[in-house]
Coordinates of C-alpha atoms in Angstrom, one line a residue:
X1 CA 92.9 95.3 88.1
X2 CA 93.6 94.7 84.4
X3 CA 97.1 94.4 83.0
X4 CA 98.0 93.6 79.5
X5 CA 99.8 90.3 79.7
X6 CA 102.9 89.5 77.6
X7 CA 103.2 86.1 79.2
X8 CA 104.2 83.4 76.8
X9 CA 102.0 80.5 75.9
X10 CA 102.0 77.6 78.3
X11 CA 104.2 75.3 76.2
X12 CA 107.0 77.9 76.3
X13 CA 107.4 77.5 80.0
X14 CA 108.6 74.4 81.8
X15 CA 106.0 72.7 83.9
X16 CA 107.1 72.3 87.5
X17 CA 106.5 69.1 89.5
X18 CA 105.5 68.6 93.1
X19 CA 107.3 66.3 95.5
X20 CA 105.2 65.0 98.3
X21 CA 106.7 64.1 101.7
X22 CA 105.1 63.1 104.9
X23 CA 105.0 66.6 106.3
X24 CA 105.7 68.9 103.3
X25 CA 105.1 69.7 99.6
X26 CA 107.9 71.1 97.5
X27 CA 107.9 72.6 94.0
X28 CA 110.8 71.7 91.6
X29 CA 111.8 72.4 88.0
X30 CA 114.7 70.0 88.4
X31 CA 116.0 67.6 91.1
X32 CA 118.9 70.0 91.8
X33 CA 117.0 72.8 93.4
X34 CA 113.8 73.5 95.4
X35 CA 111.7 76.4 94.1
X36 CA 109.3 76.4 97.1
X37 CA 108.5 74.3 100.1
X38 CA 105.3 74.1 102.2
X39 CA 104.9 72.5 105.6
X40 CA 101.6 70.7 105.6
X41 CA 100.8 71.4 109.2
X42 CA 101.7 75.1 108.8
X43 CA 101.0 76.0 105.2
X44 CA 101.4 79.8 105.8
X45 CA 104.8 79.4 107.5
X46 CA 108.1 80.3 105.7
X47 CA 110.0 77.0 105.4
X48 CA 113.1 78.4 103.6
X49 CA 115.6 80.7 105.3
X50 CA 115.9 83.2 102.4
X51 CA 112.1 83.8 102.4
X52 CA 112.3 84.8 106.1
X53 CA 115.2 87.1 105.3
X54 CA 113.2 88.7 102.5
X55 CA 110.6 89.6 105.1
X56 CA 113.2 91.8 106.7
X57 CA 111.7 94.6 104.7
X58 CA 109.4 95.0 107.7
X59 CA 112.3 96.5 109.5
X60 CA 112.2 99.4 107.0
X61 CA 108.5 99.4 106.0
X62 CA 106.7 98.1 109.1
X63 CA 103.2 98.8 107.9
X64 CA 103.1 98.7 104.0
X65 CA 99.8 99.5 102.4
X66 CA 100.6 98.1 98.9
X67 CA 102.9 95.2 98.2
X68 CA 103.8 93.7 94.8
X69 CA 105.6 90.5 94.1
X70 CA 107.3 89.2 91.0
X71 CA 107.3 85.4 91.1
X72 CA 104.7 83.3 92.8
X73 CA 106.3 79.9 93.2
X74 CA 104.5 77.9 95.8
X75 CA 103.2 81.2 97.3
X76 CA 105.3 81.2 100.5
X77 CA 105.8 84.9 100.7
X78 CA 102.3 85.7 99.3
X79 CA 100.6 83.5 101.9
X80 CA 102.7 84.9 104.8
X81 CA 102.0 88.5 103.8
X82 CA 98.3 87.7 103.2
X83 CA 97.9 86.2 106.7
X84 CA 100.1 88.5 108.8
X85 CA 99.7 91.9 107.0
X86 CA 95.9 92.1 106.8
X87 CA 95.9 95.8 106.0
X88 CA 98.1 95.4 102.9
X89 CA 96.8 95.0 99.4
X90 CA 98.9 92.3 97.5
X91 CA 99.4 91.7 93.8
X92 CA 101.6 88.8 92.6
X93 CA 102.9 88.6 89.0
X94 CA 103.8 85.2 87.6
X95 CA 104.7 84.5 84.0
X96 CA 104.3 80.7 84.1
X97 CA 100.7 79.5 84.0
X98 CA 101.8 76.0 85.1
X99 CA 103.0 77.5 88.4
X100 CA 99.7 79.4 88.9
X101 CA 97.9 76.1 88.2
X102 CA 99.4 74.7 91.4
X103 CA 98.1 77.5 93.6
X104 CA 95.4 75.3 95.1
X105 CA 97.9 72.5 95.9
X106 CA 100.0 75.0 97.8
X107 CA 97.0 76.6 99.5
X108 CA 97.5 80.0 97.9
X109 CA 94.4 82.1 98.8
X110 CA 91.8 82.9 96.0
X111 CA 91.8 86.3 94.4
X112 CA 89.7 88.9 96.2
X113 CA 89.6 92.6 96.8
X114 CA 92.9 92.6 98.7
X115 CA 94.8 89.8 96.9
X116 CA 95.4 89.1 93.3
X117 CA 97.6 86.8 91.2
X118 CA 98.3 88.0 87.6
X119 CA 99.6 86.0 84.7
X120 CA 102.0 88.4 83.2
X121 CA 105.7 89.2 82.6
X122 CA 107.2 90.7 85.7
X123 CA 109.5 93.1 83.9
X124 CA 106.6 94.3 81.7
X125 CA 104.3 94.7 84.7
X126 CA 106.9 96.9 86.6
X127 CA 107.5 99.0 83.5
X128 CA 103.8 99.5 82.6
X129 CA 101.7 99.6 85.8
X130 CA 100.4 102.9 87.0
X131 CA 100.3 101.7 90.6
X132 CA 102.9 102.6 93.1
X133 CA 104.0 100.3 95.9
X134 CA 105.5 100.5 99.4
X135 CA 107.3 97.2 98.8
X136 CA 108.3 95.2 95.7
X137 CA 109.6 91.7 96.2
X138 CA 111.4 89.9 93.3
X139 CA 112.0 86.2 93.6
X140 CA 111.7 84.7 90.2
X141 CA 113.7 81.7 89.0
X142 CA 113.2 78.9 86.5
X143 CA 115.3 75.9 85.6
X144 CA 117.8 78.3 84.0
X145 CA 118.0 80.7 86.9
X146 CA 116.8 84.3 87.0
X147 CA 115.4 85.5 83.7
X148 CA 117.8 88.0 82.1
X149 CA 115.1 90.7 81.9
X150 CA 115.1 90.8 85.7
X151 CA 118.8 91.7 85.8
X152 CA 118.9 94.7 83.4
X153 CA 119.5 98.3 84.3
X154 CA 116.2 99.1 82.8
X155 CA 114.4 96.7 85.2
X156 CA 116.1 98.2 88.3
X157 CA 115.3 101.7 87.1
X158 CA 111.7 100.7 86.7
X159 CA 111.7 99.1 90.2
X160 CA 112.8 102.5 91.5
X161 CA 110.1 104.3 89.7
X162 CA 107.3 101.9 90.7
X163 CA 108.0 102.5 94.4
X164 CA 106.6 105.3 96.5
X165 CA 109.1 107.5 98.3
X166 CA 110.7 105.4 101.0
X167 CA 109.5 102.3 99.3
X168 CA 111.7 99.1 99.5
X169 CA 112.8 96.8 96.8
X170 CA 113.7 93.2 97.9
X171 CA 115.5 90.8 95.6
X172 CA 116.6 87.3 96.0
X173 CA 119.8 86.6 94.0
X174 CA 122.0 83.5 93.7
X175 CA 125.1 84.6 95.6
X176 CA 127.4 82.4 93.5
X177 CA 126.0 83.4 90.1
X178 CA 128.8 85.1 88.0
X179 CA 126.4 88.0 87.2
X180 CA 125.6 88.7 90.8
X181 CA 128.2 91.5 91.1
X182 CA 126.9 93.1 87.9
X183 CA 123.3 93.0 89.2
X184 CA 124.4 94.6 92.5
X185 CA 126.2 97.3 90.6
X186 CA 123.0 98.0 88.6
X187 CA 120.9 98.1 91.7
X188 CA 123.3 100.6 93.2
X189 CA 123.1 102.7 90.0
X190 CA 119.3 102.9 90.4
X191 CA 119.1 103.4 94.1
X192 CA 122.3 105.1 95.1
X193 CA 123.8 104.3 98.5
X194 CA 120.5 103.0 99.9
X195 CA 121.3 99.3 99.3
X196 CA 122.0 96.4 101.7
X197 CA 123.1 92.9 100.9
X198 CA 122.3 90.1 103.4
X199 CA 123.8 86.6 102.7
X200 CA 122.2 83.4 104.0
X201 CA 124.2 81.3 106.4
X202 CA 125.1 78.8 103.7
X203 CA 126.1 81.5 101.2
X204 CA 123.7 80.3 98.5
X205 CA 121.3 83.2 98.5
X206 CA 121.9 87.0 98.7
X207 CA 118.9 89.0 99.7
X208 CA 119.2 92.7 98.6
X209 CA 117.2 95.5 100.1
X210 CA 117.1 98.9 98.3
X211 CA 115.1 102.0 99.3
X212 CA 113.9 104.8 97.2
X213 CA 115.3 108.1 98.3
X214 CA 115.8 107.3 102.0
X215 CA 118.4 105.6 104.1
X216 CA 117.7 102.1 105.3
X217 CA 116.8 102.9 109.0
X218 CA 115.5 100.4 111.4
X219 CA 111.9 100.6 112.5
X220 CA 109.9 98.3 114.9
X221 CA 107.2 96.3 113.1
X222 CA 104.1 95.2 115.0
X223 CA 103.5 91.6 114.2
X224 CA 101.4 88.7 115.6
X225 CA 103.5 86.5 118.0
X226 CA 103.4 83.6 115.5
X227 CA 105.0 85.8 112.7
X228 CA 107.5 87.5 115.1
X229 CA 108.8 84.1 116.3
X230 CA 109.4 83.0 112.7
X231 CA 111.2 86.2 111.7
X232 CA 113.3 86.7 114.8
X233 CA 116.4 85.1 113.3
X234 CA 116.0 86.9 110.0
X235 CA 115.6 90.3 111.7
X236 CA 118.8 89.6 113.6
X237 CA 120.6 88.9 110.3
X238 CA 119.3 92.0 108.6
X239 CA 120.1 94.2 111.7
X240 CA 123.6 92.8 111.9
X241 CA 124.3 93.3 108.2
X242 CA 123.0 96.9 108.4
X243 CA 125.3 97.7 111.4
X244 CA 128.3 96.0 109.7
X245 CA 127.7 98.1 106.6
X246 CA 127.6 101.3 108.6
X247 CA 130.8 100.5 110.6

């Protein structure tokens, strides 16, 4: 696949650093927040709660054929999907070439016919690509938070357009960010009533699910036992939130 990249030169993006522990690697832009974390003994596992919650899209799209991601980070979601959704084609868009340069350290698989990492602006990719996806995951933060271009009405309208009918948008938002209610309103304007917000236990992350043209109805994903065990708690959170929203 070829996509015209509007990604900025390397020196316009902050270079992340990697913190090594006995049993894990983590990616940081600052000491205040973790961008990604990898367990060395289980490099494909989802170490952070919000990433497991984002995989709740499987309750609405249990067998996606095409999945796009905006934001690579340490590749947690990309690796999990690559391993446990073997029939899905995956494309990951990352604007910061310094982040992509760490893909080997975080054991992100090499590009092949089914998996690809692109150096490009995520908002530009969503606006320009001719592909359509069953799932679009957006988890893109830098030291200043989520880029403003990923919170505009235009972006959420483009997310709607890039999804196939019944496709699911999944976004990770900072729950305490002053713009979070504005973003939620814009997502609602793009997707109508088919939106669900699921907050993490500590209240720091809000994972938002939005579906193109269909209600968010629960399905039964077929997953390997290893993946099902990891996602059990997340599936319970999403199911509970959906039932509470319907009450």
